[in-house]
GROMACS .gro file of C-alpha atoms in nm:
model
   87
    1UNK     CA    1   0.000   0.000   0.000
    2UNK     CA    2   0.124   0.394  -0.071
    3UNK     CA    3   0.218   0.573   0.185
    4UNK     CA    4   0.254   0.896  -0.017
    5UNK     CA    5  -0.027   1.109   0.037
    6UNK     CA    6  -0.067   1.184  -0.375
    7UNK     CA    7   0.046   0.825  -0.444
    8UNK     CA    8  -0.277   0.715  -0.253
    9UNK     CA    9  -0.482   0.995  -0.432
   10UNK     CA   10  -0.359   0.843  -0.791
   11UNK     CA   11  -0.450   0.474  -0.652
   12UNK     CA   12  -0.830   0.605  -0.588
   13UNK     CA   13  -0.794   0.788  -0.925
   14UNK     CA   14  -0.719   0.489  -1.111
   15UNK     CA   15  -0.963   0.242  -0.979
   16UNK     CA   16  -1.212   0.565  -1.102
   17UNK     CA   17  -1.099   0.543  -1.426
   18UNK     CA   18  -1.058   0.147  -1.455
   19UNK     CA   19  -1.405   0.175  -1.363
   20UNK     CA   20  -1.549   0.348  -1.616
   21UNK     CA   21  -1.370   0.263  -1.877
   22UNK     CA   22  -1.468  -0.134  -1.830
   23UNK     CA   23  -1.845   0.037  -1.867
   24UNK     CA   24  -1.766   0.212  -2.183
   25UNK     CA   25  -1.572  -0.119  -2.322
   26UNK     CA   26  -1.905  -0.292  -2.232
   27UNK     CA   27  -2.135  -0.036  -2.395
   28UNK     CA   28  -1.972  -0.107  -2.733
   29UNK     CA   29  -1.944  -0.472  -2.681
   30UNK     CA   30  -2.334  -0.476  -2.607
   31UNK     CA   31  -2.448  -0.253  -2.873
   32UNK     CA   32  -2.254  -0.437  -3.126
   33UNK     CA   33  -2.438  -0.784  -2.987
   34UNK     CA   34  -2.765  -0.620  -2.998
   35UNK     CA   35  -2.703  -0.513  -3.375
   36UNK     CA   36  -2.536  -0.865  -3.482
   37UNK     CA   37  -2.925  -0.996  -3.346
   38UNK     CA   38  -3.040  -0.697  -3.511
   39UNK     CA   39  -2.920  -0.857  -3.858
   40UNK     CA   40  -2.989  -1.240  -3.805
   41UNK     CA   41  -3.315  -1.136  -3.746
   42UNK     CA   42  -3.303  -0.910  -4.041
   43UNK     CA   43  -3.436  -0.598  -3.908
   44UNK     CA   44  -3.208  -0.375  -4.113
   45UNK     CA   45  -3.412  -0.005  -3.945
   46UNK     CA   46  -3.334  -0.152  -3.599
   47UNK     CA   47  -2.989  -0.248  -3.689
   48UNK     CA   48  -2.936   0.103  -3.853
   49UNK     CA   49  -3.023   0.304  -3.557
   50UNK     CA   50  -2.827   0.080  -3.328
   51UNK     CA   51  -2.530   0.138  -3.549
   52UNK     CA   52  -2.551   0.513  -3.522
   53UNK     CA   53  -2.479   0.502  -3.123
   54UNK     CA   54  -2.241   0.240  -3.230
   55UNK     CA   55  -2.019   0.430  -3.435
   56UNK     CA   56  -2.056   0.740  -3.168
   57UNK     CA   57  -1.935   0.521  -2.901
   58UNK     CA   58  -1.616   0.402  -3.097
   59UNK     CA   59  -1.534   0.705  -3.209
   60UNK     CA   60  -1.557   0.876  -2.838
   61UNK     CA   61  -1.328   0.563  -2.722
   62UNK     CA   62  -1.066   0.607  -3.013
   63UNK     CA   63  -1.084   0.970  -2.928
   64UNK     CA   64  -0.931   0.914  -2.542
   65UNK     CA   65  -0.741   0.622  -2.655
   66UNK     CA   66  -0.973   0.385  -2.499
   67UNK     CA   67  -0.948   0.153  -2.803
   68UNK     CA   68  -0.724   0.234  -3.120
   69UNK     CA   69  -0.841   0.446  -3.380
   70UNK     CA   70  -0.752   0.190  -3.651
   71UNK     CA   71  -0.925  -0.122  -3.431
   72UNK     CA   72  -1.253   0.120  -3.397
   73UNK     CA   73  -1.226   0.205  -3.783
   74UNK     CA   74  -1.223  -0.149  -3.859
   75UNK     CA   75  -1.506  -0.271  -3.603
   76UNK     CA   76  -1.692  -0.029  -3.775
   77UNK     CA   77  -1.636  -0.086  -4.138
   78UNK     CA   78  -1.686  -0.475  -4.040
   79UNK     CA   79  -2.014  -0.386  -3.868
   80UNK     CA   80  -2.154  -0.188  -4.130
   81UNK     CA   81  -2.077  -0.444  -4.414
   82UNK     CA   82  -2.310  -0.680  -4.246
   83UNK     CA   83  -2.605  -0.426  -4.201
   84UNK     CA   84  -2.541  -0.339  -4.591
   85UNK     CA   85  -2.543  -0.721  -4.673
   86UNK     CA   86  -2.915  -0.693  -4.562
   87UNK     CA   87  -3.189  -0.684  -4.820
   0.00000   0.00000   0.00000
């Protein structure tokens, strides 16, 4: 354990951020579930509007190097082949 009164401060400030950053990393991995169901079950509008929030979410993570740009570029461009695919 720190003994350093700003060494504790950054402990607490890290378990803050680990935090929420495992619920942002969760957001996108459920929203891009949801839309996957979203196109077996062919429901291209519901997929679509899923995908917007999607792509916002990536793009806020890639922004504070939550995930890297090129990995939420490609999640993306993967994801929206499949919606496309749909009739």
């Amino acid at each position: 354990m720190a003994n350093i009164k700003s060494s504790k401060k950054d402990i607490k400030k890290s378990a803050k951020r680990r935090e929420l950053n495992a619920q942002k990393k969760s957001a996108i991995r459920t929203y891009a579930k949801n839309i996957l169901k979203a196109v077996k079950a062919e429901k291209k509008e519901e997929a679509n509007t899923l995908f917007v929030k999607y792509s916002s979410l990536l793009d806020k993570a890639a922004k504070i190097s939550l995930v890297h740009k090129n990995n939420a570029s490609r999640n993306k461009s993967r994801m929206a082949k499949k919606i496309n695919a749909l009739k």
